[in-house]
Short mmCIF file of C-alpha atoms and ligand atoms in Angstrom, two decimals:
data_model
loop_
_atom_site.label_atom_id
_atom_site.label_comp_id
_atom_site.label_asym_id
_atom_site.label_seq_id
_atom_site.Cartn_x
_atom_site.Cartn_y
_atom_site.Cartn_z
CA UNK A 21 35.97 -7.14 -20.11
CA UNK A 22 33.00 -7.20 -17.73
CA UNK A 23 29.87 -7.90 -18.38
CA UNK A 24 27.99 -4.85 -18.93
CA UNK A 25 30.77 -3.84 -21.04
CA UNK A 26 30.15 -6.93 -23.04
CA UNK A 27 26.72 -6.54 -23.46
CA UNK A 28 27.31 -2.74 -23.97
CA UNK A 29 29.31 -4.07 -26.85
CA UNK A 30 26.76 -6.43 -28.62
CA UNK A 31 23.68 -3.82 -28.85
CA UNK A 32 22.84 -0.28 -30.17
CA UNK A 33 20.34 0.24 -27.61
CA UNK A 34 20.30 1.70 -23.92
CA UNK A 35 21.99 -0.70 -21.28
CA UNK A 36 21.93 -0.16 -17.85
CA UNK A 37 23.33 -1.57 -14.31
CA UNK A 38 21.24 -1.71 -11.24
CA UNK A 39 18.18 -0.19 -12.56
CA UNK A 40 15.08 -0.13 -10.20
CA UNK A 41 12.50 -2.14 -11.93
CA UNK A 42 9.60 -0.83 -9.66
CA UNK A 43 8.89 2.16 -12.15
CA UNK A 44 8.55 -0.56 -14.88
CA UNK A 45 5.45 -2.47 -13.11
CA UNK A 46 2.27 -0.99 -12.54
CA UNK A 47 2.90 -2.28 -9.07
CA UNK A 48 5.46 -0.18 -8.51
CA UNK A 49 7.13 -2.38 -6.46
CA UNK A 50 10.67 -4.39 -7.41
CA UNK A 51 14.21 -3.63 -6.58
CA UNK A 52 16.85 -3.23 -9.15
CA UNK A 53 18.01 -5.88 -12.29
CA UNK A 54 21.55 -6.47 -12.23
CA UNK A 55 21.47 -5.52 -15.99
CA UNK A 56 18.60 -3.93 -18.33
CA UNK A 57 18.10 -3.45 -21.55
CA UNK A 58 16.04 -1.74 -23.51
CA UNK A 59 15.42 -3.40 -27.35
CA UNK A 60 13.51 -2.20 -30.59
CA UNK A 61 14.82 -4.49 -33.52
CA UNK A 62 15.18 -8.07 -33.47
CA UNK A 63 18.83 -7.77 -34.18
CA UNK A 64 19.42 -6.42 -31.32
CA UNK A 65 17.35 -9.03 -29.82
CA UNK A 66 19.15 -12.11 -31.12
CA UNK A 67 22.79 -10.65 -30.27
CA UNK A 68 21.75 -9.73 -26.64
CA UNK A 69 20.14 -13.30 -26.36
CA UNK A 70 23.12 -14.93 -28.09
CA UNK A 71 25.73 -12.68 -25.86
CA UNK A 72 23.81 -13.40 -22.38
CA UNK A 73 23.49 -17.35 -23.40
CA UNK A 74 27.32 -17.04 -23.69
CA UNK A 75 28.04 -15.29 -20.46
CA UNK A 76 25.59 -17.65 -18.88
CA UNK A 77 23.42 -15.03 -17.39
CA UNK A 78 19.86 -15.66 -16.51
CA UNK A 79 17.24 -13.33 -18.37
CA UNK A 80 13.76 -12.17 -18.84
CA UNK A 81 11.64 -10.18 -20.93
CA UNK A 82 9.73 -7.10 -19.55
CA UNK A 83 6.58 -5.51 -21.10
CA UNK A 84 4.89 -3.24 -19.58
CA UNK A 85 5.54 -5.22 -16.26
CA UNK A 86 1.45 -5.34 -15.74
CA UNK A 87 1.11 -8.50 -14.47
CA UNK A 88 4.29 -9.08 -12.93
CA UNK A 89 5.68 -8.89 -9.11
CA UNK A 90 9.32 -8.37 -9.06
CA UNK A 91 10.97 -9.44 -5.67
CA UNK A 92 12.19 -6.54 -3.46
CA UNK A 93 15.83 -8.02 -4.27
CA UNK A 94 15.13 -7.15 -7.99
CA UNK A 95 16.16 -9.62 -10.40
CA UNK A 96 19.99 -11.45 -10.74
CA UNK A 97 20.42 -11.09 -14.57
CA UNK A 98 19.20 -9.37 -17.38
CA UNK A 99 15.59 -7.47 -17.87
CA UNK A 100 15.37 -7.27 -21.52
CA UNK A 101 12.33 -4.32 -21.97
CA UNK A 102 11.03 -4.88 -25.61
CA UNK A 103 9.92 -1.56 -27.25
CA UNK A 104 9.40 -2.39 -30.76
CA UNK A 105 6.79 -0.74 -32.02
CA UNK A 106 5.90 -0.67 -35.21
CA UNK A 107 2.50 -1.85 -36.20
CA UNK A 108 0.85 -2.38 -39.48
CA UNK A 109 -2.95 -3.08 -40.81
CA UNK A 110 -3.52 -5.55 -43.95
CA UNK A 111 -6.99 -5.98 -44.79
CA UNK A 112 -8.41 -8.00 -42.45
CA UNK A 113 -5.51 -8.44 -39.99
CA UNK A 114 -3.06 -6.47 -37.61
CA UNK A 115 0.30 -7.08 -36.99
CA UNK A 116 2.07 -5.57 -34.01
CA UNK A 117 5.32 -6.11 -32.91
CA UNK A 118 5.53 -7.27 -29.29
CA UNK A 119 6.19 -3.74 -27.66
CA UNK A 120 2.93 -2.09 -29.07
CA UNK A 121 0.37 -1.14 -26.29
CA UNK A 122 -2.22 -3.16 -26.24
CA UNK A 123 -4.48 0.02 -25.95
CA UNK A 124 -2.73 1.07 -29.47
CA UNK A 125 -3.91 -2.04 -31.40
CA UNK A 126 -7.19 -1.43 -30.57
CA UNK A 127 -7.57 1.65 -31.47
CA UNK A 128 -6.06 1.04 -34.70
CA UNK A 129 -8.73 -1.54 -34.81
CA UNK A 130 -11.78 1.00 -34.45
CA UNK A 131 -9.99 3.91 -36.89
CA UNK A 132 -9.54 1.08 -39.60
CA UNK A 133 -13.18 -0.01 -38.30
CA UNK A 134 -12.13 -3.98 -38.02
CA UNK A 135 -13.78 -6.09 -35.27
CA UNK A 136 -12.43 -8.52 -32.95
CA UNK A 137 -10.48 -6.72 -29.96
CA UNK A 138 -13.28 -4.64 -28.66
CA UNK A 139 -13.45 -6.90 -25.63
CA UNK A 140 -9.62 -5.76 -25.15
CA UNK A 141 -10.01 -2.27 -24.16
CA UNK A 142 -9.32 -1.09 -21.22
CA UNK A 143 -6.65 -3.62 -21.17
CA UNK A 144 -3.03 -2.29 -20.19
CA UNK A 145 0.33 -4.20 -21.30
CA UNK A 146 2.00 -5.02 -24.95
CA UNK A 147 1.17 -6.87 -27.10
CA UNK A 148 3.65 -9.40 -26.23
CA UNK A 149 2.78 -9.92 -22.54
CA UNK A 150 -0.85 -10.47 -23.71
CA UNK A 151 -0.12 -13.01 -25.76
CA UNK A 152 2.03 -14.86 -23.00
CA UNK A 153 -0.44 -14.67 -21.05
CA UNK A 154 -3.58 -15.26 -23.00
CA UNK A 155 -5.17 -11.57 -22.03
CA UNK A 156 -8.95 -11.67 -21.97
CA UNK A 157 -12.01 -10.17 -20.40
CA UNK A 158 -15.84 -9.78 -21.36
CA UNK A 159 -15.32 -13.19 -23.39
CA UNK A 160 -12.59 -12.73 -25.65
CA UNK A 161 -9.33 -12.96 -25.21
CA UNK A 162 -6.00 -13.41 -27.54
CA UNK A 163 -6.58 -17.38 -28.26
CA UNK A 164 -9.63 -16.43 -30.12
CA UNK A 165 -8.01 -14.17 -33.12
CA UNK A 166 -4.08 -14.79 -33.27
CA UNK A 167 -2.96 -16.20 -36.59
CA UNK A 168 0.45 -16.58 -35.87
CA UNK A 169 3.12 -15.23 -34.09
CA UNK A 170 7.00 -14.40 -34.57
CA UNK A 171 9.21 -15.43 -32.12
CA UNK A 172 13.11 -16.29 -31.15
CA UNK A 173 13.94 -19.69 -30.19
CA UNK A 174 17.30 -21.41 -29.89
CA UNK A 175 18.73 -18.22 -31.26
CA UNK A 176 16.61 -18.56 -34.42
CA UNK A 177 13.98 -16.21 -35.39
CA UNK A 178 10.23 -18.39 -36.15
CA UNK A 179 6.93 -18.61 -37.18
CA UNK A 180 4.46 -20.43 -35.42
CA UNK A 181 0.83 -20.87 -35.79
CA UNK A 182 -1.96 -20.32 -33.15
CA UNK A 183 -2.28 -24.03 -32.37
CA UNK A 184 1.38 -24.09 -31.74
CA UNK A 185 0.81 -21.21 -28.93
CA UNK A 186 -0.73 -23.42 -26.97
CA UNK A 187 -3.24 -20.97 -25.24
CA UNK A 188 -5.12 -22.04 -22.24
CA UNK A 189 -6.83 -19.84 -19.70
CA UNK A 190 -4.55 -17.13 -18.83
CA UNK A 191 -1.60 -18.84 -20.57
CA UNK A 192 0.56 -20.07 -23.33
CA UNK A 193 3.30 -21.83 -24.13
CA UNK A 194 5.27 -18.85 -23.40
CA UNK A 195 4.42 -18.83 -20.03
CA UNK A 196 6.07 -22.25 -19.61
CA UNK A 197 9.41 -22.23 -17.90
CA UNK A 198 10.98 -24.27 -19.93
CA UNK A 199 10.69 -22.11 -22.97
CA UNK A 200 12.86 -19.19 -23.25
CA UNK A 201 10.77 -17.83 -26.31
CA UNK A 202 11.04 -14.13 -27.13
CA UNK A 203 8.03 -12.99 -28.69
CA UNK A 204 8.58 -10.61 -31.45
CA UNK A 205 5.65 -9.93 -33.07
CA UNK A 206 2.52 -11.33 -34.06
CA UNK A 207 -0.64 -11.00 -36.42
CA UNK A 208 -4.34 -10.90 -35.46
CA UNK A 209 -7.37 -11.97 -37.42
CA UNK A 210 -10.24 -9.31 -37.46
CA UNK A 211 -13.21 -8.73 -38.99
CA UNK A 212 -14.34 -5.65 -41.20
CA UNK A 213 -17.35 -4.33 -39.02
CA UNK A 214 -19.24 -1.20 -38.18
CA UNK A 215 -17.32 1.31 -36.65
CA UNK A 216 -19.86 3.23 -34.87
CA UNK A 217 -21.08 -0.62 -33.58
CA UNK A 218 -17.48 -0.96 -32.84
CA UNK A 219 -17.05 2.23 -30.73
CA UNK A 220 -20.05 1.78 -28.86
CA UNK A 221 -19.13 -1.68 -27.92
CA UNK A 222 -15.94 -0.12 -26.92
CA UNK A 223 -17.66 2.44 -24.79
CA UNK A 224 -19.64 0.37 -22.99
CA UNK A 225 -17.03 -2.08 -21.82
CA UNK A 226 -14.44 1.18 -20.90
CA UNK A 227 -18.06 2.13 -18.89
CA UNK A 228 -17.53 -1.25 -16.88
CA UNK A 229 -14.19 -1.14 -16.36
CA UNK A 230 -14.20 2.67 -14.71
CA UNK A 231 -16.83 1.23 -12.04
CA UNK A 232 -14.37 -1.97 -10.89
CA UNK A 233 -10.95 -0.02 -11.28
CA UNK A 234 -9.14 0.63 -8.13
CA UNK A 235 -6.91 4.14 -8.94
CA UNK A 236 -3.68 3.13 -6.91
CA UNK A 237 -1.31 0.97 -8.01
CA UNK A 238 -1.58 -2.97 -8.69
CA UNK A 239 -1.52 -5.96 -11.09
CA UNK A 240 -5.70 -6.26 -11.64
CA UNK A 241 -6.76 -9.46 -10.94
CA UNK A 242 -4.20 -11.51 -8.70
CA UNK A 243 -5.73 -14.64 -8.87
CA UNK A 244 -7.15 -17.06 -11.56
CA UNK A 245 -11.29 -17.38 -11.72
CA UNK A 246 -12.26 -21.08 -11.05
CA UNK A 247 -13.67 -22.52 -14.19
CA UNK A 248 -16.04 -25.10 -13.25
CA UNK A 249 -18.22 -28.45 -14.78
CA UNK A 250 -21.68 -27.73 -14.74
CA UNK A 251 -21.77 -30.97 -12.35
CA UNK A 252 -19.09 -29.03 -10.12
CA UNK A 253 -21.07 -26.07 -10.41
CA UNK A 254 -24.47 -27.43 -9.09
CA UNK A 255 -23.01 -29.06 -5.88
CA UNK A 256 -20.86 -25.41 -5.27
CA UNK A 257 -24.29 -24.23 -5.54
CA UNK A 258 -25.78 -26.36 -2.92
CA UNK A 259 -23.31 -25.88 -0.54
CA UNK A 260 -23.19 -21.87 -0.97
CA UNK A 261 -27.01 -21.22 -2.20
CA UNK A 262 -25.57 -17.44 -1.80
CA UNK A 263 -23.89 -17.56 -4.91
CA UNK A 264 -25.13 -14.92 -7.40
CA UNK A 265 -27.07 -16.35 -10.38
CA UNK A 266 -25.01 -14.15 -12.41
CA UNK A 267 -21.87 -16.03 -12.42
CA UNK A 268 -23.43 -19.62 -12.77
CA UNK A 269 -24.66 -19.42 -16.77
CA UNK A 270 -20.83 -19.05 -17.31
CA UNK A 271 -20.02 -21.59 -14.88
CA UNK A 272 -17.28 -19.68 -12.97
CA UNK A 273 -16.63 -18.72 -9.63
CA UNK A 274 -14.88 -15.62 -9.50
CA UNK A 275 -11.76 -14.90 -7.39
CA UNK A 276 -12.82 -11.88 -6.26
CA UNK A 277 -16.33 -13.03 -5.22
CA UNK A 278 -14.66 -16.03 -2.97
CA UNK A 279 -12.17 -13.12 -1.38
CA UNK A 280 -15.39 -10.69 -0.83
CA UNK A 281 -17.02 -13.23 1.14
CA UNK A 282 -14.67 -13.95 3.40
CA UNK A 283 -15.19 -10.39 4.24
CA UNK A 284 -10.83 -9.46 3.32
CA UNK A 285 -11.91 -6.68 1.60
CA UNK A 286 -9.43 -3.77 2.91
CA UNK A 287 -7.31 -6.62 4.45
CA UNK A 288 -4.05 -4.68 4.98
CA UNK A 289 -0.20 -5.90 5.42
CA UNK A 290 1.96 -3.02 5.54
CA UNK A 291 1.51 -1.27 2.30
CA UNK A 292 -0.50 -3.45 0.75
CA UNK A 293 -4.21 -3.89 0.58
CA UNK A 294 -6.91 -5.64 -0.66
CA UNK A 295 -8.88 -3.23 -2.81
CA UNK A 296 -12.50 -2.36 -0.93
CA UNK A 297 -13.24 -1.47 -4.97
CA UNK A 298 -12.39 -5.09 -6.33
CA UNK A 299 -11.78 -7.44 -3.78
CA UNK A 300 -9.91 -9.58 -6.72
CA UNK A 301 -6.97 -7.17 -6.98
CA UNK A 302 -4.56 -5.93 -4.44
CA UNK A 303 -3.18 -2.44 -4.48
CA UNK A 304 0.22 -0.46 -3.41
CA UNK A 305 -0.76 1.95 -1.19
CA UNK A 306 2.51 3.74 -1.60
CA UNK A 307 5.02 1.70 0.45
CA UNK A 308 4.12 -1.82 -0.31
CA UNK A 309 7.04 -4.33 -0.90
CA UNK A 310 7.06 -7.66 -2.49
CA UNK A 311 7.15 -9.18 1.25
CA UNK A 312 3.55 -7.37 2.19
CA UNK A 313 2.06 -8.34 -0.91
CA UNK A 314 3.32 -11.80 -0.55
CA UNK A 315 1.57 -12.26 3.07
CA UNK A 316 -1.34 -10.89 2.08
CA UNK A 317 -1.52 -13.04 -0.83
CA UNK A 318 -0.98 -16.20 1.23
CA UNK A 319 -3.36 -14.73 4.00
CA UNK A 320 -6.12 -14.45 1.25
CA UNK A 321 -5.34 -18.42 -0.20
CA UNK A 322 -5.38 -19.36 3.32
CA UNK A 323 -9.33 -18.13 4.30
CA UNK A 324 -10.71 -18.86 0.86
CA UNK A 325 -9.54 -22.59 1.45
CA UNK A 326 -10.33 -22.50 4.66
CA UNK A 327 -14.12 -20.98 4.27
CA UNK A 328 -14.40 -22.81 0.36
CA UNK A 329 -11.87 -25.90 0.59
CA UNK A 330 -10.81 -24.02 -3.07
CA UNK A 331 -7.32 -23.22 -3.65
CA UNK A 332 -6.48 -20.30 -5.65
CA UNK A 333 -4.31 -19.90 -8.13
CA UNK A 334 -2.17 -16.57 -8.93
CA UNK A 335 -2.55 -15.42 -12.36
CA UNK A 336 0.11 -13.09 -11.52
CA UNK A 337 3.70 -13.77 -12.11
CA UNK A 338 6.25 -13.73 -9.56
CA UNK A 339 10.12 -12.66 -10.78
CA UNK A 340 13.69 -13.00 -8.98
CA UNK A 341 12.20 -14.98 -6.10
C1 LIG B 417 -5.46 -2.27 -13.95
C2 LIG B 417 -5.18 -3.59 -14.62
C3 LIG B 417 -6.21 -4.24 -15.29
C4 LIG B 417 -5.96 -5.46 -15.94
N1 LIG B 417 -6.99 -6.07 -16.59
C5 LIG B 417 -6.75 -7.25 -17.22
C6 LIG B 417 -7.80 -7.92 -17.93
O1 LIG B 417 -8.92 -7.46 -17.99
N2 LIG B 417 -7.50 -9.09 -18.55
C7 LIG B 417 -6.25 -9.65 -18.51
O2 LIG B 417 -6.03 -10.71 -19.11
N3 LIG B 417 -5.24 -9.03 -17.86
C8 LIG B 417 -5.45 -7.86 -17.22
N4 LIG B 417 -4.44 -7.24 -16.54
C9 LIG B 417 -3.12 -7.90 -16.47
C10 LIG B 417 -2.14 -7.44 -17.58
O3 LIG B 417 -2.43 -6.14 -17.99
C11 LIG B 417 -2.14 -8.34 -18.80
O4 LIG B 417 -1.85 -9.66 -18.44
C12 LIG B 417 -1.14 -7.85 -19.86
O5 LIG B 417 -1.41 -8.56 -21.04
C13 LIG B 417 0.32 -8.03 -19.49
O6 LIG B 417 1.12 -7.34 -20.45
P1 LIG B 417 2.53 -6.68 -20.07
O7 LIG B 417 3.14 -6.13 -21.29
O8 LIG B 417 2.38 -5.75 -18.93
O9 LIG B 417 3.32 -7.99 -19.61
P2 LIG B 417 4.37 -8.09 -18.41
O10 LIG B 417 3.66 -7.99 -17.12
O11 LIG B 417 5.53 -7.22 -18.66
O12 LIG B 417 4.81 -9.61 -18.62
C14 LIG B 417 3.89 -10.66 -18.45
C15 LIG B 417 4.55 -11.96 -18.92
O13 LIG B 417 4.76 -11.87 -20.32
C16 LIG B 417 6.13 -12.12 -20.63
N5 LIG B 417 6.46 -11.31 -21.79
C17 LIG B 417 6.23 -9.99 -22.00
N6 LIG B 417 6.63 -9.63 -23.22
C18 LIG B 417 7.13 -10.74 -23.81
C19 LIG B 417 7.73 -11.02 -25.07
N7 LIG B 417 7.87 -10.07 -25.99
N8 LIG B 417 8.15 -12.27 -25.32
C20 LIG B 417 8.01 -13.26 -24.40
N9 LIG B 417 7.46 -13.07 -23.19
C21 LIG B 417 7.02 -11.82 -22.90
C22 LIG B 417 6.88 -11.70 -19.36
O14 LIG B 417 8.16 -12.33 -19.27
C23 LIG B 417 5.92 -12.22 -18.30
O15 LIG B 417 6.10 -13.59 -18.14
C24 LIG B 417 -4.66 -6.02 -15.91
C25 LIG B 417 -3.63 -5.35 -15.23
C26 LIG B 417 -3.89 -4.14 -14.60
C27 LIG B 417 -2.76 -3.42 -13.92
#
């Protein structure tokens, strides 16, 4: 039998061969997974897991592909899309499976009028890629109210508590390589609040967003922000007495304020660009491939280290490189 056949075999869902992955990123760049599957129980889950463990084949889950750069060759194995979706509100906490929006949870969040994801909105991706990833912005992020989360390991199905997630900035234990953790679902702790207090918060924050957003395609933020010691900070400060007063309360350099200055804003390999909206993202300007975005990436590290003697770090992902 061959393999899709196999794996055809093993799951209800939709499997496909050589399926362009570029209309599954927000990047809209990525050429095709040998196999991909689309999942919304974790049955389904655990048997494709089991069967691609058995047939060796290398794979990887896919949210909403928000964060991710797929390589112009596509990916080698199996893209495994989650699309559960069923989410659920308990008093004060919110359990989504891992293929909920983002954008879904909180707004189940203001109509139930609980507090504690406001800072989320705007935010695009599942639930499950946020938590790999630790999603944040305007000081919150995922760390800060996950009570625990259900995922597959070693072909078993788990429960594991915040502390076990491991969250640092921008990342989890999920993010590590050496785990091969599924997320399934998970459960948040809110707060019962005010909902008009929680709307407005909302608005405002969807207010700053609009002003930064670059309306082409891209990732958001490529790179990490430098989180510094206030000791750190004060000697950046001396050597760059430019830097905006702003940023140094929270003592963080931003990405995009370190590729501004070195004036890359509009910088330009063949379809890709550095936004002149947000110098911290990059955007597809309708042919980009993997390649452009790659040497524009490394053309960026190279001047901020050059100008700064700071090396940035991606906060992006790259797949089937
Ligand atoms: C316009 C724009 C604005 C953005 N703004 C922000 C922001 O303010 N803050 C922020 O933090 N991010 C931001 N992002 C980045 C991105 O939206 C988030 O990181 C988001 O949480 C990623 O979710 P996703 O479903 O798209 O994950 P994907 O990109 O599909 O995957 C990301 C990672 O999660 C893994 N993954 C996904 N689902 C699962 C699962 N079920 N089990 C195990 N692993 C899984 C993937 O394998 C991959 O390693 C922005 C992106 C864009 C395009």
């Amino acid at each position: 039998m061959d393999t899709l056949i196999k794996l055809k075999f093993v799951v209800a869902g939709a499997i496909y061969e050589n399926e362009l992955l570029a209309p599954y990123t927000s990047f809209k760049i990525g050429g095709p997974a040998k196999y991909f599957a689309v999942i919304d129980s974790a049955k389904d889950l655990l048997k494709l897991v089991n069967e691609a463990d058995k047939l060796k084949l290398p794979y990887l889950i896919l949210g909403s592909g928000t964060n991710i750069l797929f390589s112009d060759n596509g990916f080698n194995g199996l893209v495994i899309k989650m699309n559960n979706s069923k989410i659920k509100i308990k008093d004060e906490t919110l359990e989504g499976e891992a293929g909920v929006l983002l954008s879904k949870a909180v707004g189940s969040a203001l109509a139930s009028g609980l507090s504690g994801l406001e800072w989320a909105v705007g935010i695009p991706g599942t639930i499950g890629g946020a938590i790999c990833n630790n999603a944040g912005a305007y000081g919150g992020d995922l760390a800060q109210i996950i009570k625990e989360v259900e995922i597959v390991r070693n072909h078993k199905i788990r429960r594991i508590n915040n502390k076990k997630c491991a969250f640092t900035y921008r990342s989890s234990i999920f993010k590590n390589k050496d785990h091969q953790d599924v997320i399934l679902s998970a459960i948040f702790n809110l707060k019962r609040g005010d909902k008009n207090a929680i709307k407005s918060k909302m608005d405002e924050i969807i207010l700053k967003r609009k002003q930064k957003a670059d309306s082409y395609p891209s990732v958001g933020s490529v790179f990490k922000n430098f989180k510094l010691t206030a000791k750190e900070m004060e000697e950046f400060i001396i050597r760059h007495p430019d830097f905006p007063q702003d940023f140094i309360q929270h003592n963080t350099i931003p990405a995009a304020w370190l590729i501004e200055s070195c004036g890359l804003k509009g910088q330009t390999i063949g379809g890709a660009m550095v936004s002149e909206k947000q110098a911290g993202w990059i955007i597809n300007l309708g042919q980009a491939t993997a390649e452009n975005v790659i040497m524009l990436i490394s053309v960026i590290k190279q001047q901020v280290r050059f100008k700064f003697n700071l090396q940035l770090v991606e906060e992006i992902e790259y797949k089937g490189f």
